Structure formats: C-alpha cells, structure tokens
Amino acid sequence: MTKKKIILCVTLITLSIFSIFAFKSFQKYQKQYTGKQWYERQSDYIDDLSVYTGEMDDIFSLYIAESISEDDFLNHVSLLQNQLSAIQVSYQQEKEIHPVRTGSYTYNQKYACEGVEETLTHLQEILDMARENSGDVTTLAYKYLALHQNIIDSMSKYTAAQTAIAAGNP
C-alpha cells in the first residue's frame, strides 16, 4: 500500500509538472506572430521611419547649406538619436515579446522585414557618421549622400516586397 501511494504521488507530481510545462509552451506559442502578422506590423515602423528620415534630411540640408551652426546641428543629431533609440527599443521589444514562428514567412514577407531592420541599422550609421564628421561639412555631405543611398535601398526592399505581395506573390 505504501508503494502504491508513493507511485501515485510521483505520478501526480510528474503530471502536474508536465501540465505546467505544456501550458507555458502553449502560451509562448500563442504570443508568437506568423510571418504575415510580423510583415503587417512593419507598416507602422515604415511610417515612423519615413517621417524620421524627412526630419533628418531637413536637418542635414540646413547644416550643409550652413543655415545652422555646428552646435545646433549636433543638438539636432542628439534629438534624432533619442527618437531613433525609441523606435529601435519599440521594435526590439515587440520582436522579443512576439517572436516570429519558424517557417511561417513567405519570401517577400521576410524580404520586407529585412528592409525595415536594415533601415534601422543604416539610420544609426548616419547618426554615428554625423557626430564623427560634423566639423567638416564637405566630408559630411559626401558621406551623408552615400549612406542615404543605403536607406533608399533598404526602404526599397520593403516597397518592392509590398508591391509583390499586393500583386499576389506572397
């Protein structure tokens, strides 16, 4: 009788632990986005990044045209960094809270999402370059144009994928 009670207790404990593990796994699975859901979320980030790049272009144009001082430019770059950091943190938090289910992407959905991530990386590169080269307007202008092309290319990845998906090529 004692052996039966011990076996019963061990079995109940094992089943309880297994049930808790299964429940936690199910909850984690429910939080995951499909590739399509994550792709659809990218439009919010693209909208934010489009506004952001417009503001950044204005500030760089004013500085290159020598309409604002270097100190003002660096202050604006600092503000841009704060805005970009907020976007990056939001993006990373959403990725961590809602990881994408493996194998749920289509090619174009993945391509679009890569475009958004690359855009975030290129924007950070521009801000880093601006702080390093703020003293030499000519160098800053040339490097800005070169790096700005990277942003155009990465945002074009998103747009091309979006167009393909809209045309029925997921």
N, CA, C and O atoms as a DFTB+ gen file, in Angstrom:
680 C
 N C O
     1  1       0.815      -1.186       0.000
     2  2       0.000       0.000       0.000
     3  2       0.864       1.256       0.000
     4  3       0.515       2.229      -0.669
     5  1       1.941       1.267       0.704
     6  2       2.824       2.413       0.753
     7  2       3.470       2.649      -0.606
     8  3       3.621       3.792      -1.037
     9  1       3.850       1.565      -1.282
    10  2       4.443       1.708      -2.613
    11  2       3.441       2.316      -3.579
    12  3       3.808       3.141      -4.416
    13  1       2.189       1.920      -3.474
    14  2       1.156       2.454      -4.353
    15  2       0.969       3.956      -4.130
    16  3       0.797       4.714      -5.085
    17  1       1.003       4.377      -2.870
    18  2       0.862       5.803      -2.559
    19  2       2.045       6.598      -3.106
    20  3       1.870       7.689      -3.648
    21  1       3.234       6.052      -2.961
    22  2       4.435       6.733      -3.461
    23  2       4.373       6.848      -4.976
    24  3       4.654       7.908      -5.534
    25  1       4.006       5.760      -5.641
    26  2       3.905       5.772      -7.109
    27  2       2.825       6.757      -7.552
    28  3       3.005       7.492      -8.523
    29  1       1.707       6.764      -6.835
    30  2       0.623       7.688      -7.157
    31  2       1.068       9.144      -6.980
    32  3       0.773       9.987      -7.826
    33  1       1.767       9.437      -5.896
    34  2       2.262      10.803      -5.645
    35  2       3.266      11.226      -6.710
    36  3       3.190      12.339      -7.230
    37  1       4.197      10.349      -7.031
    38  2       5.197      10.659      -8.057
    39  2       4.512      10.891      -9.403
    40  3       4.868      11.812     -10.138
    41  1       3.536      10.056      -9.716
    42  2       2.800      10.202     -10.976
    43  2       2.047      11.532     -11.014
    44  3       2.066      12.224     -12.031
    45  1       1.394      11.887      -9.928
    46  2       0.657      13.156      -9.869
    47  2       1.597      14.358      -9.988
    48  3       1.293      15.321     -10.692
    49  1       2.712      14.299      -9.313
    50  2       3.691      15.390      -9.390
    51  2       4.232      15.511     -10.808
    52  3       4.358      16.614     -11.340
    53  1       4.551      14.372     -11.418
    54  2       5.064      14.371     -12.791
    55  2       4.028      14.935     -13.754
    56  3       4.359      15.751     -14.614
    57  1       2.786      14.510     -13.616
    58  2       1.719      15.025     -14.477
    59  2       1.503      16.522     -14.262
    60  3       1.251      17.255     -15.218
    61  1       1.601      16.973     -13.024
    62  2       1.443      18.403     -12.729
    63  2       2.552      19.218     -13.387
    64  3       2.293      20.253     -14.001
    65  1       3.773      18.750     -13.254
    66  2       4.907      19.447     -13.861
    67  2       4.768      19.458     -15.379
    68  3       5.001      20.482     -16.021
    69  1       4.394      18.334     -15.942
    70  2       4.202      18.248     -17.389
    71  2       3.085      19.189     -17.849
    72  3       3.212      19.846     -18.882
    73  1       1.999      19.254     -17.089
    74  2       0.878      20.138     -17.436
    75  2       1.297      21.603     -17.402
    76  3       0.940      22.379     -18.289
    77  1       2.046      21.973     -16.387
    78  2       2.533      23.356     -16.289
    79  2       3.441      23.669     -17.469
    80  3       3.321      24.729     -18.083
    81  1       4.345      22.756     -17.788
    82  2       5.251      22.954     -18.922
    83  2       4.472      23.084     -20.230
    84  3       4.769      23.955     -21.047
    85  1       3.485      22.224     -20.426
    86  2       2.671      22.265     -21.647
    87  2       1.888      23.571     -21.730
    88  3       1.777      24.158     -22.806
    89  1       1.350      24.027     -20.613
    90  2       0.596      25.278     -20.589
    91  2       1.497      26.465     -20.926
    92  3       1.118      27.339     -21.706
    93  1       2.688      26.492     -20.333
    94  2       3.636      27.584     -20.617
    95  2       4.054      27.567     -22.086
    96  3       4.153      28.621     -22.714
    97  1       4.296      26.396     -22.626
    98  2       4.669      26.283     -24.040
    99  2       3.542      26.772     -24.939
   100  3       3.786      27.451     -25.936
   101  1       2.326      26.430     -24.590
   102  2       1.169      26.875     -25.372
   103  2       1.026      28.394     -25.313
   104  3       0.735      29.029     -26.326
   105  1       1.229      28.977     -24.132
   106  2       1.158      30.436     -24.001
   107  2       2.228      31.107     -24.855
   108  3       1.965      32.100     -25.533
   109  1       3.426      30.556     -24.814
   110  2       4.520      31.117     -25.609
   111  2       4.200      31.020     -27.098
   112  3       4.468      31.950     -27.858
   113  1       3.636      29.909     -27.503
   114  2       3.267      29.718     -28.906
   115  2       2.204      30.731     -29.330
   116  3       2.260      31.265     -30.437
   117  1       1.238      30.993     -28.452
   118  2       0.180      31.940     -28.779
   119  2       0.709      33.364     -28.937
   120  3       0.141      34.143     -29.703
   121  1       1.775      33.717     -28.237
   122  2       2.346      35.061     -28.338
   123  2       3.115      35.259     -29.638
   124  3       3.344      36.395     -30.052
   125  1       3.509      34.190     -30.272
   126  2       4.292      34.306     -31.499
   127  2       3.443      34.861     -32.631
   128  3       2.252      34.574     -32.753
   129  1       4.110      35.672     -33.459
   130  2       3.473      36.159     -34.681
   131  2       3.751      35.170     -35.804
   132  3       4.760      34.464     -35.793
   133  1       2.856      35.130     -36.757
   134  2       3.178      34.449     -38.006
   135  2       3.995      35.437     -38.834
   136  3       4.035      36.627     -38.524
   137  1       4.634      34.954     -39.867
   138  2       5.391      35.846     -40.743
   139  2       4.508      36.932     -41.326
   140  3       4.942      38.072     -41.489
   141  1       3.269      36.580     -41.641
   142  2       2.332      37.559     -42.207
   143  2       1.995      38.643     -41.183
   144  3       1.959      39.825     -41.524
   145  1       1.750      38.250     -39.939
   146  2       1.435      39.234     -38.899
   147  2       2.613      40.182     -38.673
   148  3       2.419      41.390     -38.535
   149  1       3.830      39.643     -38.634
   150  2       5.008      40.479     -38.419
   151  2       5.213      41.414     -39.614
   152  3       5.561      42.582     -39.440
   153  1       5.002      40.905     -40.807
   154  2       5.091      41.748     -42.007
   155  2       4.083      42.895     -41.920
   156  3       4.418      44.040     -42.226
   157  1       2.856      42.596     -41.506
   158  2       1.830      43.635     -41.406
   159  2       2.187      44.686     -40.363
   160  3       1.824      45.852     -40.516
   161  1       2.886      44.298     -39.316
   162  2       3.318      45.249     -38.281
   163  2       4.403      46.191     -38.804
   164  3       4.590      47.275     -38.251
   165  1       5.112      45.802     -39.845
   166  2       6.203      46.617     -40.370
   167  2       5.706      47.945     -40.926
   168  3       6.454      48.923     -40.948
   169  1       4.458      47.992     -41.375
   170  2       3.954      49.236     -41.967
   171  2       3.974      50.379     -40.955
   172  3       4.230      51.525     -41.326
   173  1       3.708      50.082     -39.678
   174  2       3.782      51.125     -38.649
   175  2       5.208      51.655     -38.515
   176  3       5.422      52.861     -38.397
   177  1       6.173      50.747     -38.534
   178  2       7.565      51.169     -38.415
   179  2       8.018      51.931     -39.657
   180  3       8.759      52.908     -39.546
   181  1       7.584      51.500     -40.822
   182  2       7.943      52.204     -42.058
   183  2       7.371      53.616     -42.041
   184  3       8.042      54.562     -42.453
   185  1       6.143      53.766     -41.570
   186  2       5.550      55.101     -41.471
   187  2       6.379      55.991     -40.547
   188  3       6.675      57.137     -40.884
   189  1       6.752      55.461     -39.379
   190  2       7.584      56.223     -38.438
   191  2       8.932      56.571     -39.054
   192  3       9.413      57.695     -38.915
   193  1       9.540      55.603     -39.733
   194  2      10.857      55.834     -40.326
   195  2      10.791      56.816     -41.487
   196  3      11.747      57.557     -41.715
   197  1       9.705      56.839     -42.213
   198  2       9.556      57.803     -43.310
   199  2       9.508      59.227     -42.771
   200  3      10.156      60.121     -43.315
   201  1       8.747      59.440     -41.712
   202  2       8.689      60.761     -41.077
   203  2      10.061      61.120     -40.517
   204  3      10.534      62.246     -40.673
   205  1      10.685      60.156     -39.870
   206  2      12.002      60.367     -39.261
   207  2      13.038      60.768     -40.308
   208  3      13.792      61.718     -40.099
   209  1      13.083      60.055     -41.427
   210  2      14.084      60.377     -42.455
   211  2      13.823      61.747     -43.061
   212  3      14.766      62.434     -43.451
   213  1      12.569      62.156     -43.147
   214  2      12.258      63.503     -43.626
   215  2      12.820      64.566     -42.698
   216  3      13.398      65.553     -43.152
   217  1      12.650      64.362     -41.394
   218  2      13.204      65.296     -40.411
   219  2      14.727      65.307     -40.486
   220  3      15.352      66.365     -40.414
   221  1      15.311      64.137     -40.629
   222  2      16.764      64.040     -40.705
   223  2      17.286      64.754     -41.951
   224  3      18.288      65.465     -41.883
   225  1      16.618      64.571     -43.077
   226  2      17.019      65.260     -44.309
   227  2      16.989      66.774     -44.128
   228  3      17.896      67.475     -44.576
   229  1      15.953      67.272     -43.475
   230  2      15.845      68.719     -43.247
   231  2      17.023      69.241     -42.437
   232  3      17.606      70.272     -42.772
   233  1      17.368      68.535     -41.380
   234  2      18.459      68.979     -40.506
   235  2      19.794      68.935     -41.241
   236  3      20.589      69.871     -41.150
   237  1      20.039      67.851     -41.967
   238  2      21.289      67.759     -42.720
   239  2      21.349      68.831     -43.805
   240  3      22.404      69.423     -44.030
   241  1      20.243      69.083     -44.468
   242  2      20.218      70.109     -45.519
   243  2      20.529      71.486     -44.946
   244  3      21.294      72.250     -45.535
   245  1      19.941      71.798     -43.807
   246  2      20.209      73.095     -43.176
   247  2      21.681      73.232     -42.801
   248  3      22.275      74.294     -42.983
   249  1      22.264      72.164     -42.280
   250  2      23.664      72.238     -41.865
   251  2      24.595      72.309     -43.072
   252  3      25.549      73.087     -43.074
   253  1      24.329      71.516     -44.081
   254  2      25.181      71.525     -45.275
   255  2      25.087      72.875     -45.982
   256  3      26.068      73.340     -46.561
   257  1      23.909      73.508     -45.938
   258  2      23.733      74.843     -46.534
   259  2      24.239      75.945     -45.605
   260  3      24.140      77.131     -45.922
   261  1      24.779      75.543     -44.459
   262  2      25.331      76.449     -43.454
   263  2      24.287      77.415     -42.914
   264  3      24.589      78.573     -42.627
   265  1      23.062      76.931     -42.778
   266  2      21.982      77.737     -42.205
   267  2      21.883      77.562     -40.693
   268  3      21.233      78.358     -40.016
   269  1      22.529      76.519     -40.163
   270  2      22.598      76.330     -38.715
   271  2      24.045      76.052     -38.334
   272  3      24.840      75.589     -39.153
   273  1      24.373      76.341     -37.082
   274  2      25.746      76.155     -36.606
   275  2      26.022      74.683     -36.305
   276  3      25.112      73.856     -36.262
   277  1      27.298      74.383     -36.099
   278  2      27.677      73.008     -35.765
   279  2      27.049      72.577     -34.444
   280  3      26.592      71.441     -34.313
   281  1      27.024      73.484     -33.461
   282  2      26.410      73.142     -32.171
   283  2      24.925      72.825     -32.321
   284  3      24.422      71.862     -31.741
   285  1      24.228      73.650     -33.111
   286  2      22.805      73.382     -33.354
   287  2      22.623      72.045     -34.068
   288  3      21.719      71.273     -33.747
   289  1      23.489      71.788     -35.036
   290  2      23.421      70.527     -35.772
   291  2      23.605      69.343     -34.826
   292  3      22.838      68.380     -34.875
   293  1      24.613      69.414     -33.972
   294  2      24.866      68.314     -33.035
   295  2      23.716      68.148     -32.041
   296  3      23.403      67.029     -31.634
   297  1      23.088      69.262     -31.650
   298  2      21.911      69.164     -30.778
   299  2      20.774      68.434     -31.491
   300  3      20.103      67.584     -30.905
   301  1      20.570      68.775     -32.755
   302  2      19.528      68.096     -33.534
   303  2      19.862      66.616     -33.735
   304  3      18.977      65.761     -33.686
   305  1      21.138      66.323     -33.958
   306  2      21.558      64.922     -34.109
   307  2      21.274      64.159     -32.815
   308  3      20.853      63.002     -32.844
   309  1      21.509      64.818     -31.689
   310  2      21.217      64.187     -30.400
   311  2      19.718      63.904     -30.258
   312  3      19.325      62.843     -29.774
   313  1      18.896      64.849     -30.677
   314  2      17.443      64.635     -30.638
   315  2      17.030      63.510     -31.582
   316  3      16.180      62.684     -31.249
   317  1      17.643      63.490     -32.765
   318  2      17.359      62.411     -33.714
   319  2      17.753      61.059     -33.128
   320  3      17.057      60.061     -33.318
   321  1      18.878      61.040     -32.413
   322  2      19.325      59.791     -31.783
   323  2      18.304      59.313     -30.760
   324  3      18.011      58.120     -30.675
   325  1      17.764      60.251     -29.983
   326  2      16.749      59.875     -28.995
   327  2      15.506      59.295     -29.669
   328  3      14.945      58.302     -29.206
   329  1      15.084      59.924     -30.762
   330  2      13.916      59.420     -31.493
   331  2      14.190      58.033     -32.073
   332  3      13.359      57.131     -31.972
   333  1      15.363      57.879     -32.678
   334  2      15.707      56.587     -33.272
   335  2      15.819      55.507     -32.200
   336  3      15.389      54.373     -32.408
   337  1      16.391      55.858     -31.067
   338  2      16.506      54.884     -29.974
   339  2      15.131      54.413     -29.516
   340  3      14.941      53.232     -29.226
   341  1      14.178      55.328     -29.450
   342  2      12.818      54.956     -29.046
   343  2      12.205      53.991     -30.062
   344  3      11.550      53.022     -29.680
   345  1      12.415      54.253     -31.347
   346  2      11.893      53.363     -32.387
   347  2      12.572      51.996     -32.295
   348  3      11.911      50.962     -32.382
   349  1      13.903      52.000     -32.117
   350  2      14.646      50.741     -32.036
   351  2      14.212      49.908     -30.828
   352  3      14.038      48.694     -30.935
   353  1      14.039      50.563     -29.684
   354  2      13.622      49.849     -28.473
   355  2      12.232      49.249     -28.671
   356  3      11.990      48.097     -28.311
   357  1      11.334      50.023     -29.237
   358  2       9.981      49.527     -29.505
   359  2      10.022      48.319     -30.437
   360  3       9.329      47.327     -30.210
   361  1      10.830      48.409     -31.473
   362  2      10.953      47.329     -32.454
   363  2      11.506      46.062     -31.799
   364  3      10.971      44.969     -31.989
   365  1      12.583      46.223     -31.024
   366  2      13.206      45.064     -30.374
   367  2      12.287      44.440     -29.329
   368  3      12.215      43.218     -29.208
   369  1      11.586      45.286     -28.574
   370  2      10.669      44.747     -27.567
   371  2       9.558      43.936     -28.221
   372  3       9.195      42.861     -27.744
   373  1       9.027      44.460     -29.309
   374  2       7.966      43.717     -29.992
   375  2       8.498      42.399     -30.545
   376  3       7.803      41.383     -30.508
   377  1       9.737      42.412     -31.062
   378  2      10.337      41.170     -31.567
   379  2      10.535      40.146     -30.453
   380  3      10.365      38.946     -30.669
   381  1      10.895      40.624     -29.259
   382  2      11.118      39.709     -28.141
   383  2       9.801      39.181     -27.572
   384  3       9.696      38.003     -27.231
   385  1       8.806      40.048     -27.472
   386  2       7.516      39.633     -26.920
   387  2       6.782      38.712     -27.891
   388  3       6.128      37.754     -27.481
   389  1       6.900      39.016     -29.180
   390  2       6.189      38.250     -30.209
   391  2       7.174      37.714     -31.249
   392  3       7.209      38.212     -32.375
   393  1       7.971      36.708     -30.891
   394  2       8.884      36.161     -31.907
   395  2       8.085      35.559     -33.064
   396  3       6.938      35.144     -32.897
   397  1       8.704      35.523     -34.218
   398  2       8.022      35.007     -35.404
   399  2       8.182      33.491     -35.453
   400  3       9.275      32.961     -35.260
   401  1       7.082      32.813     -35.711
   402  2       7.108      31.350     -35.810
   403  2       8.025      30.929     -36.947
   404  3       7.953      31.463     -38.054
   405  1       8.863      29.988     -36.664
   406  2       9.786      29.471     -37.660
   407  2       9.014      28.887     -38.832
   408  3       8.052      28.139     -38.657
   409  1       9.453      29.244     -40.021
   410  2       8.851      28.697     -41.228
   411  2       7.534      29.328     -41.637
   412  3       6.886      28.846     -42.566
   413  1       7.119      30.404     -40.962
   414  2       5.820      30.997     -41.295
   415  2       5.932      32.174     -42.258
   416  3       4.918      32.733     -42.676
   417  1       7.155      32.550     -42.613
   418  2       7.372      33.640     -43.566
   419  2       7.232      33.136     -44.998
   420  3       7.524      31.977     -45.293
   421  1       6.788      34.012     -45.868
   422  2       6.994      33.784     -47.294
   423  2       8.243      34.578     -47.659
   424  3       8.736      35.370     -46.855
   425  1       8.750      34.368     -48.854
   426  2       9.966      35.061     -49.272
   427  2       9.788      36.576     -49.202
   428  3      10.627      37.271     -48.629
   429  1       8.714      37.088     -49.774
   430  2       8.523      38.538     -49.822
   431  2       8.245      39.140     -48.453
   432  3       8.654      40.269     -48.182
   433  1       7.556      38.408     -47.588
   434  2       7.334      38.903     -46.230
   435  2       8.665      39.052     -45.495
   436  3       8.907      40.058     -44.827
   437  1       9.512      38.055     -45.624
   438  2      10.830      38.102     -44.981
   439  2      11.671      39.227     -45.574
   440  3      12.361      39.940     -44.846
   441  1      11.614      39.385     -46.881
   442  2      12.374      40.423     -47.579
   443  2      11.955      41.815     -47.093
   444  3      12.804      42.681     -46.879
   445  1      10.663      42.023     -46.921
   446  2      10.157      43.306     -46.434
   447  2      10.640      43.577     -45.010
   448  3      11.066      44.689     -44.699
   449  1      10.576      42.568     -44.151
   450  2      11.013      42.727     -42.764
   451  2      12.509      43.010     -42.683
   452  3      12.948      43.803     -41.850
   453  1      13.290      42.367     -43.543
   454  2      14.726      42.644     -43.595
   455  2      14.975      44.091     -44.001
   456  3      15.900      44.728     -43.496
   457  1      14.159      44.611     -44.908
   458  2      14.296      46.002     -45.330
   459  2      14.121      46.966     -44.170
   460  3      14.851      47.952     -44.071
   461  1      13.169      46.697     -43.294
   462  2      12.939      47.559     -42.132
   463  2      14.128      47.487     -41.177
   464  3      14.603      48.514     -40.693
   465  1      14.608      46.274     -40.906
   466  2      15.748      46.126     -39.996
   467  2      16.997      46.805     -40.553
   468  3      17.736      47.454     -39.812
   469  1      17.230      46.657     -41.847
   470  2      18.380      47.310     -42.470
   471  2      18.248      48.828     -42.404
   472  3      19.242      49.525     -42.201
   473  1      17.049      49.340     -42.570
   474  2      16.829      50.787     -42.487
   475  2      17.203      51.294     -41.103
   476  3      17.862      52.327     -40.981
   477  1      16.795      50.588     -40.070
   478  2      17.158      50.986     -38.706
   479  2      18.673      51.010     -38.530
   480  3      19.215      51.928     -37.914
   481  1      19.346      50.014     -39.066
   482  2      20.808      49.946     -38.969
   483  2      21.458      51.105     -39.715
   484  3      22.377      51.736     -39.194
   485  1      20.992      51.392     -40.927
   486  2      21.582      52.468     -41.727
   487  2      21.337      53.844     -41.104
   488  3      22.200      54.718     -41.184
   489  1      20.190      54.039     -40.496
   490  2      19.927      55.316     -39.829
   491  2      20.901      55.525     -38.672
   492  3      21.392      56.633     -38.453
   493  1      21.173      54.456     -37.939
   494  2      22.141      54.561     -36.846
   495  2      23.526      54.888     -37.390
   496  3      24.251      55.688     -36.798
   497  1      23.897      54.281     -38.506
   498  2      25.194      54.564     -39.128
   499  2      25.306      56.037     -39.516
   500  3      26.363      56.643     -39.346
   501  1      24.233      56.610     -40.031
   502  2      24.259      58.025     -40.420
   503  2      24.463      58.912     -39.199
   504  3      25.252      59.857     -39.247
   505  1      23.771      58.625     -38.116
   506  2      23.924      59.449     -36.914
   507  2      25.334      59.335     -36.342
   508  3      25.909      60.330     -35.900
   509  1      25.888      58.133     -36.351
   510  2      27.268      57.955     -35.883
   511  2      28.235      58.739     -36.760
   512  3      29.144      59.400     -36.258
   513  1      28.035      58.661     -38.072
   514  2      28.882      59.385     -39.012
   515  2      28.746      60.889     -38.809
   516  3      29.741      61.609     -38.896
   517  1      27.551      61.375     -38.543
   518  2      27.318      62.811     -38.364
   519  2      28.086      63.342     -37.160
   520  3      28.659      64.430     -37.220
   521  1      28.100      62.589     -36.081
   522  2      28.851      63.032     -34.897
   523  2      30.354      63.048     -35.176
   524  3      31.065      63.935     -34.704
   525  1      30.832      62.073     -35.939
   526  2      32.264      61.986     -36.236
   527  2      32.733      63.062     -37.211
   528  3      33.865      63.533     -37.106
   529  1      31.884      63.457     -38.153
   530  2      32.303      64.350     -39.236
   531  2      31.641      65.718     -39.202
   532  3      31.631      66.415     -40.217
   533  1      31.094      66.117     -38.076
   534  2      30.364      67.384     -38.019
   535  2      31.259      68.593     -38.268
   536  3      30.765      69.644     -38.676
   537  1      32.540      68.471     -38.038
   538  2      33.451      69.598     -38.232
   539  2      33.772      69.882     -39.687
   540  3      34.157      71.004     -40.016
   541  1      33.629      68.913     -40.558
   542  2      33.951      69.070     -41.981
   543  2      32.675      68.875     -42.800
   544  3      32.258      67.748     -43.068
   545  1      32.067      69.991     -43.189
   546  2      30.772      69.953     -43.875
   547  2      30.859      69.218     -45.206
   548  3      29.937      68.486     -45.564
   549  1      31.948      69.398     -45.943
   550  2      32.081      68.755     -47.254
   551  2      32.124      67.233     -47.109
   552  3      31.411      66.515     -47.809
   553  1      32.958      66.756     -46.203
   554  2      33.046      65.313     -45.954
   555  2      31.703      64.776     -45.472
   556  3      31.247      63.718     -45.907
   557  1      31.084      65.522     -44.571
   558  2      29.782      65.122     -44.052
   559  2      28.765      64.992     -45.183
   560  3      27.996      64.031     -45.222
   561  1      28.760      65.942     -46.090
   562  2      27.794      65.926     -47.200
   563  2      27.995      64.700     -48.081
   564  3      27.028      64.025     -48.436
   565  1      29.243      64.408     -48.436
   566  2      29.501      63.252     -49.302
   567  2      29.159      61.939     -48.604
   568  3      28.549      61.051     -49.201
   569  1      29.551      61.821     -47.352
   570  2      29.257      60.588     -46.617
   571  2      27.751      60.438     -46.385
   572  3      27.218      59.329     -46.421
   573  1      27.081      61.555     -46.150
   574  2      25.632      61.503     -45.953
   575  2      24.938      61.008     -47.217
   576  3      24.040      60.169     -47.151
   577  1      25.354      61.525     -48.355
   578  2      24.747      61.084     -49.617
   579  2      24.967      59.588     -49.846
   580  3      24.062      58.875     -50.281
   581  1      26.178      59.127     -49.548
   582  2      26.482      57.703     -49.738
   583  2      25.649      56.832     -48.795
   584  3      25.076      55.828     -49.216
   585  1      25.587      57.218     -47.532
   586  2      24.821      56.430     -46.564
   587  2      23.316      56.569     -46.791
   588  3      22.553      55.636     -46.538
   589  1      22.903      57.729     -47.264
   590  2      21.478      57.934     -47.537
   591  2      21.004      56.990     -48.642
   592  3      19.856      56.546     -48.639
   593  1      21.892      56.690     -49.579
   594  2      21.542      55.737     -50.637
   595  2      21.248      54.358     -50.046
   596  3      20.381      53.639     -50.542
   597  1      21.972      53.992     -48.985
   598  2      21.702      52.713     -48.313
   599  2      20.286      52.685     -47.731
   600  3      19.610      51.657     -47.769
   601  1      19.850      53.825     -47.196
   602  2      18.491      53.900     -46.649
   603  2      17.468      53.741     -47.764
   604  3      16.477      53.025     -47.618
   605  1      17.719      54.416     -48.872
   606  2      16.814      54.298     -50.020
   607  2      16.727      52.840     -50.470
   608  3      15.642      52.328     -50.744
   609  1      17.879      52.182     -50.542
   610  2      17.905      50.776     -50.968
   611  2      17.136      49.871     -50.002
   612  3      16.370      49.008     -50.431
   613  1      17.343      50.072     -48.698
   614  2      16.674      49.194     -47.730
   615  2      15.172      49.464     -47.668
   616  3      14.385      48.532     -47.505
   617  1      14.771      50.715     -47.794
   618  2      13.334      51.007     -47.824
   619  2      12.717      50.501     -49.130
   620  3      11.539      50.147     -49.173
   621  1      13.515      50.473     -50.178
   622  2      13.033      49.937     -51.455
   623  2      12.774      48.438     -51.358
   624  3      11.881      47.915     -52.023
   625  1      13.560      47.743     -50.524
   626  2      13.309      46.314     -50.310
   627  2      11.899      46.115     -49.764
   628  3      11.158      45.244     -50.219
   629  1      11.549      46.932     -48.788
   630  2      10.210      46.830     -48.206
   631  2       9.146      47.131     -49.259
   632  3       8.167      46.397     -49.394
   633  1       9.349      48.217     -50.000
   634  2       8.363      48.629     -51.002
   635  2       8.218      47.591     -52.111
   636  3       7.104      47.294     -52.543
   637  1       9.338      47.039     -52.571
   638  2       9.284      46.022     -53.630
   639  2       8.541      44.778     -53.150
   640  3       7.723      44.214     -53.877
   641  1       8.830      44.358     -51.928
   642  2       8.149      43.188     -51.373
   643  2       6.660      43.472     -51.185
   644  3       5.819      42.616     -51.457
   645  1       6.348      44.665     -50.724
   646  2       4.949      45.047     -50.526
   647  2       4.194      45.030     -51.857
   648  3       3.053      44.571     -51.923
   649  1       4.831      45.528     -52.904
   650  2       4.222      45.531     -54.236
   651  2       4.004      44.103     -54.733
   652  3       2.956      43.788     -55.296
   653  1       4.999      43.247     -54.521
   654  2       4.875      41.847     -54.949
   655  2       3.753      41.136     -54.195
   656  3       2.992      40.364     -54.779
   657  1       3.658      41.400     -52.908
   658  2       2.601      40.772     -52.102
   659  2       1.227      41.265     -52.560
   660  3       0.284      40.482     -52.675
   661  1       1.126      42.562     -52.818
   662  2      -0.151      43.124     -53.291
   663  2      -0.545      42.554     -54.656
   664  3      -1.729      42.447     -54.976
   665  1       0.459      42.189     -55.454
   666  2       0.193      41.615     -56.779
   667  2      -0.126      40.120     -56.710
   668  3      -0.386      39.484     -57.732
   669  1      -0.103      39.572     -55.503
   670  2      -0.460      38.162     -55.347
   671  2       0.716      37.216     -55.266
   672  3       0.543      36.005     -55.397
   673  1       1.908      37.743     -55.053
   674  2       3.111      36.908     -54.906
   675  2       3.596      36.987     -53.462
   676  3       4.497      37.767     -53.152
   677  1       3.007      36.191     -52.582
   678  2       3.381      36.295     -51.171
   679  2       4.814      35.883     -50.973
   680  3       5.313      35.904     -49.848
